[in-house]
mmCIF file of C-alpha atoms in Angstrom:
data_model
loop_
_atom_site.group_PDB
_atom_site.id
_atom_site.type_symbol
_atom_site.label_atom_id
_atom_site.label_comp_id
_atom_site.label_asym_id
_atom_site.label_seq_id
_atom_site.Cartn_x
_atom_site.Cartn_y
_atom_site.Cartn_z
ATOM 1 C CA UNK R 1 85.658 107.057 58.265
ATOM 2 C CA UNK R 2 85.202 110.801 57.770
ATOM 3 C CA UNK R 3 81.608 110.691 58.998
ATOM 4 C CA UNK R 4 82.666 108.854 62.153
ATOM 5 C CA UNK R 5 85.356 111.430 62.828
ATOM 6 C CA UNK R 6 82.856 114.252 62.267
ATOM 7 C CA UNK R 7 80.399 112.591 64.663
ATOM 8 C CA UNK R 8 83.120 112.388 67.302
ATOM 9 C CA UNK R 9 83.853 116.099 66.930
ATOM 10 C CA UNK R 10 80.147 116.941 67.277
ATOM 11 C CA UNK R 11 79.814 114.848 70.442
ATOM 12 C CA UNK R 12 82.943 116.449 71.871
ATOM 13 C CA UNK R 13 81.474 119.877 71.221
ATOM 14 C CA UNK R 14 78.167 118.958 72.858
ATOM 15 C CA UNK R 15 79.913 117.562 75.899
ATOM 16 C CA UNK R 16 82.231 120.549 76.236
ATOM 17 C CA UNK R 17 79.196 122.817 76.513
ATOM 18 C CA UNK R 18 77.514 120.719 79.225
ATOM 19 C CA UNK R 19 80.308 119.177 81.303
ATOM 20 C CA UNK R 20 80.519 122.314 83.442
ATOM 21 C CA UNK R 21 77.142 121.410 84.854
ATOM 22 C CA UNK R 22 78.018 117.783 85.621
ATOM 23 C CA UNK R 23 76.109 116.570 88.676
ATOM 24 C CA UNK R 24 77.627 113.421 90.143
ATOM 25 C CA UNK R 25 76.458 111.720 93.351
ATOM 26 C CA UNK R 26 78.557 108.912 94.825
ATOM 27 C CA UNK R 27 77.401 106.559 97.595
ATOM 28 C CA UNK R 28 80.059 104.171 98.934
ATOM 29 C CA UNK R 29 78.828 100.969 100.560
ATOM 30 C CA UNK R 30 80.685 98.092 102.197
ATOM 31 C CA UNK R 31 81.432 96.087 99.040
ATOM 32 C CA UNK R 32 80.014 98.278 96.290
ATOM 33 C CA UNK R 33 79.369 101.780 95.023
ATOM 34 C CA UNK R 34 76.260 103.490 93.664
ATOM 35 C CA UNK R 35 76.719 106.493 91.380
ATOM 36 C CA UNK R 36 74.151 108.815 89.818
ATOM 37 C CA UNK R 37 75.411 111.061 87.049
ATOM 38 C CA UNK R 38 72.973 113.684 85.811
ATOM 39 C CA UNK R 39 73.625 114.500 82.163
ATOM 40 C CA UNK R 40 72.192 117.017 79.732
ATOM 41 C CA UNK R 41 69.471 116.174 77.237
ATOM 42 C CA UNK R 42 72.035 116.485 74.430
ATOM 43 C CA UNK R 43 74.106 113.685 75.958
ATOM 44 C CA UNK R 44 71.258 111.246 76.603
ATOM 45 C CA UNK R 45 71.591 109.592 73.134
ATOM 46 C CA UNK R 46 75.285 109.024 73.857
ATOM 47 C CA UNK R 47 74.971 107.509 77.368
ATOM 48 C CA UNK R 48 76.605 104.313 76.101
ATOM 49 C CA UNK R 49 79.836 106.300 75.964
ATOM 50 C CA UNK R 50 79.874 106.874 79.735
ATOM 51 C CA UNK R 51 82.002 104.467 81.780
ATOM 52 C CA UNK R 52 82.965 103.618 85.337
ATOM 53 C CA UNK R 53 86.366 102.073 84.793
ATOM 54 C CA UNK R 54 85.606 99.289 82.318
ATOM 55 C CA UNK R 55 81.855 99.177 83.068
ATOM 56 C CA UNK R 56 79.045 100.814 81.127
ATOM 57 C CA UNK R 57 75.985 102.498 82.614
ATOM 58 C CA UNK R 58 73.832 100.089 84.652
ATOM 59 C CA UNK R 59 70.597 101.995 84.007
ATOM 60 C CA UNK R 60 69.561 105.253 82.323
ATOM 61 C CA UNK R 61 66.549 107.261 83.452
ATOM 62 C CA UNK R 62 65.231 109.952 81.131
ATOM 63 C CA UNK R 63 63.789 112.753 83.254
ATOM 64 C CA UNK R 64 60.683 114.824 82.347
ATOM 65 C CA UNK R 65 63.021 117.715 81.503
ATOM 66 C CA UNK R 66 64.715 115.600 78.841
ATOM 67 C CA UNK R 67 67.857 115.339 80.943
ATOM 68 C CA UNK R 68 69.232 111.941 81.856
ATOM 69 C CA UNK R 69 70.323 110.209 85.045
ATOM 70 C CA UNK R 70 73.011 107.616 84.349
ATOM 71 C CA UNK R 71 73.296 105.078 87.166
ATOM 72 C CA UNK R 72 76.260 102.856 87.968
ATOM 73 C CA UNK R 73 75.721 100.061 90.502
ATOM 74 C CA UNK R 74 78.732 97.799 90.809
ATOM 75 C CA UNK R 75 80.836 95.956 93.385
ATOM 76 C CA UNK R 76 84.485 96.787 93.987
ATOM 77 C CA UNK R 77 85.384 93.440 92.416
ATOM 78 C CA UNK R 78 84.092 94.748 89.058
ATOM 79 C CA UNK R 79 85.033 97.597 86.689
ATOM 80 C CA UNK R 80 88.770 97.265 87.423
ATOM 81 C CA UNK R 81 88.700 99.090 90.754
ATOM 82 C CA UNK R 82 92.124 99.557 92.314
ATOM 83 C CA UNK R 83 92.406 98.439 95.919
ATOM 84 C CA UNK R 84 95.033 100.102 98.075
ATOM 85 C CA UNK R 85 95.893 99.395 101.699
ATOM 86 C CA UNK R 86 97.136 102.535 103.459
ATOM 87 C CA UNK R 87 97.728 102.257 107.179
ATOM 88 C CA UNK R 88 94.376 101.670 108.873
ATOM 89 C CA UNK R 89 92.302 102.287 105.745
ATOM 90 C CA UNK R 90 91.343 100.472 102.543
ATOM 91 C CA UNK R 91 90.867 102.630 99.434
ATOM 92 C CA UNK R 92 88.958 101.655 96.296
ATOM 93 C CA UNK R 93 89.761 103.914 93.340
ATOM 94 C CA UNK R 94 88.372 104.244 89.834
ATOM 95 C CA UNK R 95 87.336 106.881 87.284
ATOM 96 C CA UNK R 96 84.140 108.022 85.622
ATOM 97 C CA UNK R 97 84.899 108.823 82.009
ATOM 98 C CA UNK R 98 83.192 110.058 78.895
ATOM 99 C CA UNK R 99 84.637 108.575 75.709
ATOM 100 C CA UNK R 100 83.106 109.959 72.511
ATOM 101 C CA UNK R 101 85.588 107.900 70.495
ATOM 102 C CA UNK R 102 86.982 104.383 70.762
ATOM 103 C CA UNK R 103 88.508 103.307 74.100
ATOM 104 C CA UNK R 104 91.939 103.451 72.542
ATOM 105 C CA UNK R 105 91.502 107.234 72.345
ATOM 106 C CA UNK R 106 91.874 109.458 75.431
ATOM 107 C CA UNK R 107 88.707 110.231 77.397
ATOM 108 C CA UNK R 108 87.370 113.763 76.983
ATOM 109 C CA UNK R 109 86.186 113.868 80.614
ATOM 110 C CA UNK R 110 87.586 112.123 83.706
ATOM 111 C CA UNK R 111 86.129 112.266 87.210
ATOM 112 C CA UNK R 112 87.977 110.411 90.024
ATOM 113 C CA UNK R 113 86.007 108.052 92.260
ATOM 114 C CA UNK R 114 87.370 106.990 95.646
ATOM 115 C CA UNK R 115 85.757 105.039 98.467
ATOM 116 C CA UNK R 116 87.667 104.867 101.758
ATOM 117 C CA UNK R 117 86.873 102.357 104.472
ATOM 118 C CA UNK R 118 88.387 101.675 107.858
ATOM 119 C CA UNK R 119 90.324 98.460 107.749
ATOM 120 C CA UNK R 120 88.701 95.785 109.969
ATOM 121 C CA UNK R 121 90.727 94.988 113.068
ATOM 122 C CA UNK R 122 90.689 91.310 112.120
ATOM 123 C CA UNK R 123 91.690 91.937 108.489
ATOM 124 C CA UNK R 124 94.588 89.828 107.236
ATOM 125 C CA UNK R 125 96.051 90.109 103.708
ATOM 126 C CA UNK R 126 94.923 87.299 101.382
ATOM 127 C CA UNK R 127 98.416 86.334 100.249
ATOM 128 C CA UNK R 128 99.296 83.895 103.023
ATOM 129 C CA UNK R 129 99.988 80.703 101.050
ATOM 130 C CA UNK R 130 102.656 77.991 100.757
ATOM 131 C CA UNK R 131 103.999 79.644 97.592
ATOM 132 C CA UNK R 132 105.206 82.538 99.700
ATOM 133 C CA UNK R 133 107.868 80.379 101.308
ATOM 134 C CA UNK R 134 107.332 78.550 104.582
ATOM 135 C CA UNK R 135 109.653 77.244 107.254
ATOM 136 C CA UNK R 136 108.853 75.343 110.416
ATOM 137 C CA UNK R 137 111.118 76.901 112.991
ATOM 138 C CA UNK R 138 112.046 75.459 116.323
ATOM 139 C CA UNK R 139 109.274 75.276 118.858
ATOM 140 C CA UNK R 140 106.777 74.551 116.075
ATOM 141 C CA UNK R 141 106.760 78.144 114.731
ATOM 142 C CA UNK R 142 105.948 78.633 111.042
ATOM 143 C CA UNK R 143 107.444 81.742 109.383
ATOM 144 C CA UNK R 144 106.372 83.338 106.071
ATOM 145 C CA UNK R 145 108.275 85.980 104.101
ATOM 146 C CA UNK R 146 107.298 87.511 100.742
ATOM 147 C CA UNK R 147 107.762 90.454 98.409
ATOM 148 C CA UNK R 148 104.392 92.202 97.949
ATOM 149 C CA UNK R 149 102.970 94.116 95.012
ATOM 150 C CA UNK R 150 102.626 97.922 95.076
ATOM 151 C CA UNK R 151 99.042 97.776 96.366
ATOM 152 C CA UNK R 152 100.009 95.459 99.262
ATOM 153 C CA UNK R 153 97.210 93.110 98.205
ATOM 154 C CA UNK R 154 99.246 90.068 97.205
ATOM 155 C CA UNK R 155 102.611 88.588 96.342
ATOM 156 C CA UNK R 156 104.582 90.495 93.673
ATOM 157 C CA UNK R 157 104.367 89.067 90.163
ATOM 158 C CA UNK R 158 107.861 90.179 89.138
ATOM 159 C CA UNK R 159 111.260 90.324 90.759
ATOM 160 C CA UNK R 160 112.416 93.362 88.750
ATOM 161 C CA UNK R 161 112.482 96.503 90.908
ATOM 162 C CA UNK R 162 113.119 99.966 89.347
ATOM 163 C CA UNK R 163 115.721 101.909 91.304
ATOM 164 C CA UNK R 164 114.091 104.268 93.811
ATOM 165 C CA UNK R 165 110.719 102.470 93.837
ATOM 166 C CA UNK R 166 109.464 100.591 96.875
ATOM 167 C CA UNK R 167 109.640 96.858 97.475
ATOM 168 C CA UNK R 168 107.328 95.965 100.376
ATOM 169 C CA UNK R 169 108.709 92.982 102.286
ATOM 170 C CA UNK R 170 106.173 91.130 104.426
ATOM 171 C CA UNK R 171 107.006 88.630 107.134
ATOM 172 C CA UNK R 172 104.660 86.821 109.517
ATOM 173 C CA UNK R 173 104.666 84.046 112.068
ATOM 174 C CA UNK R 174 101.611 81.813 112.297
ATOM 175 C CA UNK R 175 99.886 82.159 115.668
ATOM 176 C CA UNK R 176 98.200 78.741 115.728
ATOM 177 C CA UNK R 177 97.777 77.774 119.394
ATOM 178 C CA UNK R 178 100.580 79.985 120.629
ATOM 179 C CA UNK R 179 100.100 82.913 122.973
ATOM 180 C CA UNK R 180 100.161 86.335 121.193
ATOM 181 C CA UNK R 181 103.439 86.711 119.292
ATOM 182 C CA UNK R 182 105.385 89.780 118.170
ATOM 183 C CA UNK R 183 107.537 89.414 115.040
ATOM 184 C CA UNK R 184 110.596 91.670 114.742
ATOM 185 C CA UNK R 185 113.240 92.131 112.067
ATOM 186 C CA UNK R 186 116.381 92.161 114.160
ATOM 187 C CA UNK R 187 118.861 92.404 111.296
ATOM 188 C CA UNK R 188 118.612 92.529 107.488
ATOM 189 C CA UNK R 189 121.244 92.832 104.778
ATOM 190 C CA UNK R 190 121.177 92.735 100.997
ATOM 191 C CA UNK R 191 123.682 90.320 99.493
ATOM 192 C CA UNK R 192 124.719 89.166 96.046
ATOM 193 C CA UNK R 193 124.429 85.506 97.019
ATOM 194 C CA UNK R 194 121.631 83.322 98.468
ATOM 195 C CA UNK R 195 123.984 82.194 101.223
ATOM 196 C CA UNK R 196 126.040 84.500 103.428
ATOM 197 C CA UNK R 197 129.730 83.738 103.345
ATOM 198 C CA UNK R 198 132.800 85.614 104.629
ATOM 199 C CA UNK R 199 133.462 86.996 101.138
ATOM 200 C CA UNK R 200 129.864 87.936 100.328
ATOM 201 C CA UNK R 201 129.207 91.501 99.196
ATOM 202 C CA UNK R 202 126.567 92.928 101.548
ATOM 203 C CA UNK R 203 124.567 96.123 102.054
ATOM 204 C CA UNK R 204 123.172 96.722 105.593
ATOM 205 C CA UNK R 205 119.428 97.502 105.798
ATOM 206 C CA UNK R 206 118.495 96.832 109.439
ATOM 207 C CA UNK R 207 121.101 96.619 112.162
ATOM 208 C CA UNK R 208 121.693 97.410 115.824
ATOM 209 C CA UNK R 209 118.873 95.155 117.001
ATOM 210 C CA UNK R 210 115.985 96.480 114.898
ATOM 211 C CA UNK R 211 117.139 99.918 113.650
ATOM 212 C CA UNK R 212 116.084 100.531 110.032
ATOM 213 C CA UNK R 213 119.199 102.203 108.617
ATOM 214 C CA UNK R 214 117.554 102.777 105.229
ATOM 215 C CA UNK R 215 114.933 105.038 106.834
ATOM 216 C CA UNK R 216 117.695 107.552 107.564
ATOM 217 C CA UNK R 217 119.494 107.191 104.238
ATOM 218 C CA UNK R 218 116.299 107.133 102.148
ATOM 219 C CA UNK R 219 112.524 106.950 102.551
ATOM 220 C CA UNK R 220 112.103 103.413 103.854
ATOM 221 C CA UNK R 221 109.867 102.734 106.865
ATOM 222 C CA UNK R 222 107.927 100.107 108.759
ATOM 223 C CA UNK R 223 104.210 100.263 107.888
ATOM 224 C CA UNK R 224 101.591 100.176 110.681
ATOM 225 C CA UNK R 225 100.929 96.598 111.726
ATOM 226 C CA UNK R 226 97.623 94.835 111.027
ATOM 227 C CA UNK R 227 98.657 92.234 113.657
ATOM 228 C CA UNK R 228 101.561 91.885 116.068
ATOM 229 C CA UNK R 229 102.558 88.591 114.424
ATOM 230 C CA UNK R 230 103.317 90.270 111.071
ATOM 231 C CA UNK R 231 105.494 93.148 109.923
ATOM 232 C CA UNK R 232 105.855 94.993 106.593
ATOM 233 C CA UNK R 233 109.170 96.617 105.714
ATOM 234 C CA UNK R 234 108.390 99.306 103.115
ATOM 235 C CA UNK R 235 111.870 99.309 101.596
ATOM 236 C CA UNK R 236 112.963 101.807 98.960
ATOM 237 C CA UNK R 237 115.258 100.155 96.431
ATOM 238 C CA UNK R 238 118.885 101.256 96.518
ATOM 239 C CA UNK R 239 122.040 101.109 94.412
ATOM 240 C CA UNK R 240 123.407 97.659 95.096
ATOM 241 C CA UNK R 241 124.483 95.076 92.524
ATOM 242 C CA UNK R 242 122.373 96.863 89.875
ATOM 243 C CA UNK R 243 121.059 94.581 87.166
ATOM 244 C CA UNK R 244 122.265 91.490 88.995
ATOM 245 C CA UNK R 245 120.681 89.158 91.534
ATOM 246 C CA UNK R 246 120.093 90.539 95.032
ATOM 247 C CA UNK R 247 119.018 88.507 98.068
ATOM 248 C CA UNK R 248 117.553 89.987 101.241
ATOM 249 C CA UNK R 249 118.751 88.129 104.341
ATOM 250 C CA UNK R 250 116.823 88.816 107.550
ATOM 251 C CA UNK R 251 117.104 87.575 111.090
ATOM 252 C CA UNK R 252 113.521 87.378 112.360
ATOM 253 C CA UNK R 253 112.798 87.255 116.073
ATOM 254 C CA UNK R 254 109.571 86.236 117.823
ATOM 255 C CA UNK R 255 109.013 88.042 121.112
ATOM 256 C CA UNK R 256 106.495 89.017 123.777
ATOM 257 C CA UNK R 257 104.223 91.750 122.263
ATOM 258 C CA UNK R 258 103.990 93.515 125.639
ATOM 259 C CA UNK R 259 107.727 93.874 126.231
ATOM 260 C CA UNK R 260 110.125 96.145 124.369
ATOM 261 C CA UNK R 261 113.760 96.967 125.113
ATOM 262 C CA UNK R 262 116.866 98.154 123.278
ATOM 263 C CA UNK R 263 117.503 94.623 122.068
ATOM 264 C CA UNK R 264 113.927 93.829 120.987
ATOM 265 C CA UNK R 265 112.377 96.638 118.948
ATOM 266 C CA UNK R 266 111.443 97.940 115.476
ATOM 267 C CA UNK R 267 112.664 101.518 114.928
ATOM 268 C CA UNK R 268 112.600 103.791 111.901
ATOM 269 C CA UNK R 269 113.825 107.344 111.445
ATOM 270 C CA UNK R 270 111.179 110.057 110.943
ATOM 271 C CA UNK R 271 112.731 112.904 108.967
ATOM 272 C CA UNK R 272 109.953 115.370 109.851
ATOM 273 C CA UNK R 273 110.802 115.161 113.546
ATOM 274 C CA UNK R 274 114.480 114.354 113.076
ATOM 275 C CA UNK R 275 114.280 111.423 115.506
ATOM 276 C CA UNK R 276 113.896 107.650 115.720
ATOM 277 C CA UNK R 277 110.436 106.227 116.425
ATOM 278 C CA UNK R 278 109.363 102.897 117.896
ATOM 279 C CA UNK R 279 106.879 101.294 115.490
ATOM 280 C CA UNK R 280 104.709 99.618 118.109
ATOM 281 C CA UNK R 281 104.592 102.384 120.731
ATOM 282 C CA UNK R 282 105.849 105.871 119.808
ATOM 283 C CA UNK R 283 105.625 106.833 123.487
ATOM 284 C CA UNK R 284 108.525 104.450 124.148
ATOM 285 C CA UNK R 285 110.655 105.827 121.310
ATOM 286 C CA UNK R 286 113.452 106.543 123.793
ATOM 287 C CA UNK R 287 114.370 102.870 123.307
ATOM 288 C CA UNK R 288 115.399 103.836 119.759
ATOM 289 C CA UNK R 289 117.841 106.551 120.837
ATOM 290 C CA UNK R 290 120.649 103.978 120.756
ATOM 291 C CA UNK R 291 120.193 103.535 116.987
ATOM 292 C CA UNK R 292 122.804 106.231 116.367
ATOM 293 C CA UNK R 293 125.302 104.505 118.665
ATOM 294 C CA UNK R 294 125.213 100.964 120.066
ATOM 295 C CA UNK R 295 122.140 99.134 121.338
ATOM 296 C CA UNK R 296 122.332 96.423 123.961
ATOM 297 C CA UNK R 297 123.100 92.858 122.933
ATOM 298 C CA UNK R 298 124.360 94.001 119.559
ATOM 299 C CA UNK R 299 125.292 91.027 117.381
ATOM 300 C CA UNK R 300 128.912 90.352 116.534
ATOM 301 C CA UNK R 301 130.525 92.239 113.683
ATOM 302 C CA UNK R 302 130.722 90.876 110.172
ATOM 303 C CA UNK R 303 128.485 88.170 108.783
ATOM 304 C CA UNK R 304 128.320 86.002 111.876
ATOM 305 C CA UNK R 305 124.737 85.453 112.926
ATOM 306 C CA UNK R 306 123.926 84.551 116.496
ATOM 307 C CA UNK R 307 123.156 80.919 117.225
ATOM 308 C CA UNK R 308 119.551 79.961 116.604
ATOM 309 C CA UNK R 309 117.094 79.500 119.449
ATOM 310 C CA UNK R 310 113.367 78.882 119.560
ATOM 311 C CA UNK R 311 112.574 82.525 118.766
ATOM 312 C CA UNK R 312 115.053 83.316 115.972
ATOM 313 C CA UNK R 313 114.953 82.425 112.275
ATOM 314 C CA UNK R 314 117.234 83.344 109.379
ATOM 315 C CA UNK R 315 115.110 84.054 106.264
ATOM 316 C CA UNK R 316 116.171 84.750 102.686
ATOM 317 C CA UNK R 317 114.112 86.512 100.004
ATOM 318 C CA UNK R 318 115.136 86.542 96.359
ATOM 319 C CA UNK R 319 116.453 86.745 93.827
ATOM 320 C CA UNK R 320 115.489 90.390 93.219
ATOM 321 C CA UNK R 321 116.889 92.531 90.423
ATOM 322 C CA UNK R 322 117.207 96.291 90.978
ATOM 323 C CA UNK R 323 117.494 98.173 87.679
ATOM 324 C CA UNK R 324 117.859 101.693 86.397
ATOM 325 C CA UNK R 325 114.591 103.030 84.914
ATOM 326 C CA UNK R 326 115.976 102.890 81.380
ATOM 327 C CA UNK R 327 117.376 99.398 81.730
ATOM 328 C CA UNK R 328 114.706 96.843 82.622
ATOM 329 C CA UNK R 329 115.569 93.191 81.966
ATOM 330 C CA UNK R 330 112.869 90.588 81.598
ATOM 331 C CA UNK R 331 111.939 89.538 85.134
ATOM 332 C CA UNK R 332 110.960 86.218 86.571
ATOM 333 C CA UNK R 333 108.716 85.401 89.458
ATOM 334 C CA UNK R 334 110.080 85.907 92.946
ATOM 335 C CA UNK R 335 111.071 82.868 94.922
ATOM 336 C CA UNK R 336 111.186 82.877 98.691
ATOM 337 C CA UNK R 337 113.559 80.614 100.542
ATOM 338 C CA UNK R 338 113.347 80.519 104.320
ATOM 339 C CA UNK R 339 116.200 78.849 106.129
ATOM 340 C CA UNK R 340 116.276 77.771 109.759
#
């Protein structure tokens, strides 16, 4: 026990004297990464303590100088890489570490690794599945709506949302043999019940024919689209029915992707510019100027939803539970219920 501890201290001391000269070369490829880490001669015997995420060194070359070249050659599916989707880019993140002691102990050296790729134009998230909730709307349209995880790579595994964190809400209409379709969130409210009734307690999220009210009150926004037939509402959780069940009710509208007007739009407020912006064409953001007043064809007051037609669907997501950070109940999986 004592000898092991002493050995760890010695290795720490050796590394502290050589880490300043760390020479790390990273080559990002389409599905993998190649890393060469030049280490001092003193560290060569301890190369097994170098890691890329959860992976050990793939190969170690001992140079004529006695120094070593630790090589890591792995795909992004290995070593516990984190995959993040940000706008038009995909990021793969991990860390190079040196751990002179057991993995349960903190690493003595950490070097961040990040590979950034442009998202393919045809890329579609892999979470489209019947478990996300499906409804066949009129006209043969099939609508999906789900709560995503933080990385936007799949459906969320819990329905417990810490107050102030983001809950990405994804909705999509299947193209199938239809002409190009544009999906819009015309109106969304949070409610304490899975069905809207005259006495239901509600919290408005999107109103006025596509104006994201929460983008002005908080930091919510619409994320850039990967396809016109899908939309992601990056919604910051708010104080509503804390600790109890919350259901997100949305009126989804399918429209012509080439035509926008005050009644068919997706607008969010950009605090930096102090103005409303049209998600799909910022140059037409003047259509959002009515968000602070009344936009055309505004739906009736209260909880009355307009009559359904071939392009409109009422969708419900939940139950969700928004909690204070110091009060997290045990969560269950999220269920999605889409009503026509």
